[in-house]
Amino acid sequence: MSTPTSVPPERDPADVAPADSYRKADLVWVYRDGWRAGVIEGASQYAVTATYRPGSNPATGVDTFTAAYVSRRAEEDPALDRRSPAGLALRQPRA
């Protein structure tokens, strides 16, 4: 699935997966000033916590989102998705 095209308030409720359907390490899009690549850290029946890239640089943020602000993602984000078993992002030394 590519980047969602509609903003959360305009999403069809039938297209919104329940928050508790997500599991740790699921690849997602999160909506924060536009759709951003993210990874699920945890979920409850009400919301998910995700690490995401708030901009085009490799920095990350962590925030909590309700289900309407999250969508499944299939495309890999090289700066975000390469993680160690402990959940830490793996960084390659600069050449």
PDB file of C-alpha atoms in Angstrom:
ATOM      1  CA  MET A   1       0.000   0.000   0.000  1.00  0.00           C
ATOM      2  CA  SER A   2       1.347   3.424  -0.892  1.00  0.00           C
ATOM      3  CA  THR A   3       1.096   6.570   1.175  1.00  0.00           C
ATOM      4  CA  PRO A   4      -2.544   7.264   2.106  1.00  0.00           C
ATOM      5  CA  THR A   5      -4.100  10.099   0.141  1.00  0.00           C
ATOM      6  CA  SER A   6      -6.789  11.317   2.533  1.00  0.00           C
ATOM      7  CA  VAL A   7      -6.363  13.078   5.856  1.00  0.00           C
ATOM      8  CA  PRO A   8      -7.635  11.216   8.958  1.00  0.00           C
ATOM      9  CA  PRO A   9     -10.980  13.059   9.344  1.00  0.00           C
ATOM     10  CA  GLU A  10     -11.840  12.193   5.709  1.00  0.00           C
ATOM     11  CA  ARG A  11     -10.916   8.487   5.894  1.00  0.00           C
ATOM     12  CA  ASP A  12     -13.690   5.955   5.399  1.00  0.00           C
ATOM     13  CA  PRO A  13     -14.227   4.310   8.818  1.00  0.00           C
ATOM     14  CA  ALA A  14     -14.377   0.925   7.055  1.00  0.00           C
ATOM     15  CA  ASP A  15     -10.752   1.464   5.947  1.00  0.00           C
ATOM     16  CA  VAL A  16      -9.474   2.179   9.471  1.00  0.00           C
ATOM     17  CA  ALA A  17      -8.035  -0.870  11.253  1.00  0.00           C
ATOM     18  CA  PRO A  18      -8.669  -1.026  15.016  1.00  0.00           C
ATOM     19  CA  ALA A  19      -5.707   0.138  17.103  1.00  0.00           C
ATOM     20  CA  ASP A  20      -5.392  -3.246  18.806  1.00  0.00           C
ATOM     21  CA  SER A  21      -4.924  -5.000  15.455  1.00  0.00           C
ATOM     22  CA  TYR A  22      -1.362  -3.619  15.267  1.00  0.00           C
ATOM     23  CA  ARG A  23       1.603  -5.462  16.793  1.00  0.00           C
ATOM     24  CA  LYS A  24       5.102  -4.350  17.817  1.00  0.00           C
ATOM     25  CA  ALA A  25       7.350  -3.740  14.783  1.00  0.00           C
ATOM     26  CA  ASP A  26       4.450  -3.454  12.283  1.00  0.00           C
ATOM     27  CA  LEU A  27       5.299  -1.010   9.494  1.00  0.00           C
ATOM     28  CA  VAL A  28       2.804   1.860   9.356  1.00  0.00           C
ATOM     29  CA  TRP A  29       2.113   5.331   8.070  1.00  0.00           C
ATOM     30  CA  VAL A  30       1.273   7.847  10.813  1.00  0.00           C
ATOM     31  CA  TYR A  31      -0.315  11.233  10.252  1.00  0.00           C
ATOM     32  CA  ARG A  32       1.618  14.126  11.789  1.00  0.00           C
ATOM     33  CA  ASP A  33       1.619  17.178   9.485  1.00  0.00           C
ATOM     34  CA  GLY A  34       1.364  14.717   6.591  1.00  0.00           C
ATOM     35  CA  TRP A  35       1.755  10.939   6.349  1.00  0.00           C
ATOM     36  CA  ARG A  36       5.097   9.773   7.771  1.00  0.00           C
ATOM     37  CA  ALA A  37       6.771   6.346   7.824  1.00  0.00           C
ATOM     38  CA  GLY A  38       6.555   4.718  11.247  1.00  0.00           C
ATOM     39  CA  VAL A  39       6.977   1.511  13.226  1.00  0.00           C
ATOM     40  CA  ILE A  40       4.623   0.334  15.969  1.00  0.00           C
ATOM     41  CA  GLU A  41       6.129   0.197  19.460  1.00  0.00           C
ATOM     42  CA  GLY A  42       2.946  -0.857  21.270  1.00  0.00           C
ATOM     43  CA  ALA A  43      -0.845  -0.841  20.962  1.00  0.00           C
ATOM     44  CA  SER A  44      -3.980  -0.871  23.095  1.00  0.00           C
ATOM     45  CA  GLN A  45      -7.627  -0.989  22.138  1.00  0.00           C
ATOM     46  CA  TYR A  46      -7.633   2.819  21.992  1.00  0.00           C
ATOM     47  CA  ALA A  47      -4.327   3.897  20.405  1.00  0.00           C
ATOM     48  CA  VAL A  48      -0.860   2.915  19.204  1.00  0.00           C
ATOM     49  CA  THR A  49       2.572   4.233  20.068  1.00  0.00           C
ATOM     50  CA  ALA A  50       4.893   4.530  17.096  1.00  0.00           C
ATOM     51  CA  THR A  51       8.387   5.666  16.267  1.00  0.00           C
ATOM     52  CA  TYR A  52       8.243   7.739  13.095  1.00  0.00           C
ATOM     53  CA  ARG A  53      10.276  10.058  10.907  1.00  0.00           C
ATOM     54  CA  PRO A  54       8.869  13.580  11.321  1.00  0.00           C
ATOM     55  CA  GLY A  55      10.863  14.972   8.398  1.00  0.00           C
ATOM     56  CA  SER A  56      13.218  14.064   5.585  1.00  0.00           C
ATOM     57  CA  ASN A  57      16.264  13.733   7.864  1.00  0.00           C
ATOM     58  CA  PRO A  58      17.079  10.507   9.764  1.00  0.00           C
ATOM     59  CA  ALA A  59      15.823  11.834  13.120  1.00  0.00           C
ATOM     60  CA  THR A  60      12.878  10.056  14.730  1.00  0.00           C
ATOM     61  CA  GLY A  61      10.059  10.920  17.084  1.00  0.00           C
ATOM     62  CA  VAL A  62       7.786   8.797  19.254  1.00  0.00           C
ATOM     63  CA  ASP A  63       4.120   9.609  19.728  1.00  0.00           C
ATOM     64  CA  THR A  64       0.727   8.083  20.415  1.00  0.00           C
ATOM     65  CA  PHE A  65      -1.899   7.978  17.654  1.00  0.00           C
ATOM     66  CA  THR A  66      -5.534   6.934  17.475  1.00  0.00           C
ATOM     67  CA  ALA A  67      -6.482   4.413  14.794  1.00  0.00           C
ATOM     68  CA  ALA A  68      -7.641   7.007  12.245  1.00  0.00           C
ATOM     69  CA  TYR A  69      -4.118   8.459  12.201  1.00  0.00           C
ATOM     70  CA  VAL A  70      -2.426   5.117  11.374  1.00  0.00           C
ATOM     71  CA  SER A  71      -2.389   2.975   8.236  1.00  0.00           C
ATOM     72  CA  ARG A  72      -0.423  -0.153   7.290  1.00  0.00           C
ATOM     73  CA  ARG A  73       2.719   0.335   5.214  1.00  0.00           C
ATOM     74  CA  ALA A  74       4.434  -2.126   2.863  1.00  0.00           C
ATOM     75  CA  GLU A  75       7.306   0.007   1.545  1.00  0.00           C
ATOM     76  CA  GLU A  76      10.553  -0.092   3.488  1.00  0.00           C
ATOM     77  CA  ASP A  77      12.027   3.098   4.886  1.00  0.00           C
ATOM     78  CA  PRO A  78      15.785   2.369   5.029  1.00  0.00           C
ATOM     79  CA  ALA A  79      16.475   4.921   7.772  1.00  0.00           C
ATOM     80  CA  LEU A  80      13.689   3.622  10.008  1.00  0.00           C
ATOM     81  CA  ASP A  81      13.118  -0.076   9.340  1.00  0.00           C
ATOM     82  CA  ARG A  82      16.608  -1.494   9.864  1.00  0.00           C
ATOM     83  CA  ARG A  83      16.543  -2.339  13.554  1.00  0.00           C
ATOM     84  CA  SER A  84      18.393  -4.634  15.901  1.00  0.00           C
ATOM     85  CA  PRO A  85      16.553  -7.321  17.905  1.00  0.00           C
ATOM     86  CA  ALA A  86      16.486  -4.861  20.835  1.00  0.00           C
ATOM     87  CA  GLY A  87      14.519  -2.392  18.674  1.00  0.00           C
ATOM     88  CA  LEU A  88      17.351   0.080  18.183  1.00  0.00           C
ATOM     89  CA  ALA A  89      17.907   1.546  14.758  1.00  0.00           C
ATOM     90  CA  LEU A  90      21.006   0.180  13.065  1.00  0.00           C
ATOM     91  CA  ARG A  91      23.299   2.846  11.700  1.00  0.00           C
ATOM     92  CA  GLN A  92      26.036   2.358   9.156  1.00  0.00           C
ATOM     93  CA  PRO A  93      29.249   4.382   9.591  1.00  0.00           C
ATOM     94  CA  ARG A  94      29.690   7.176   7.095  1.00  0.00           C
ATOM     95  CA  ALA A  95      32.116   6.403   4.292  1.00  0.00           C
TER      96      ALA A  95
END
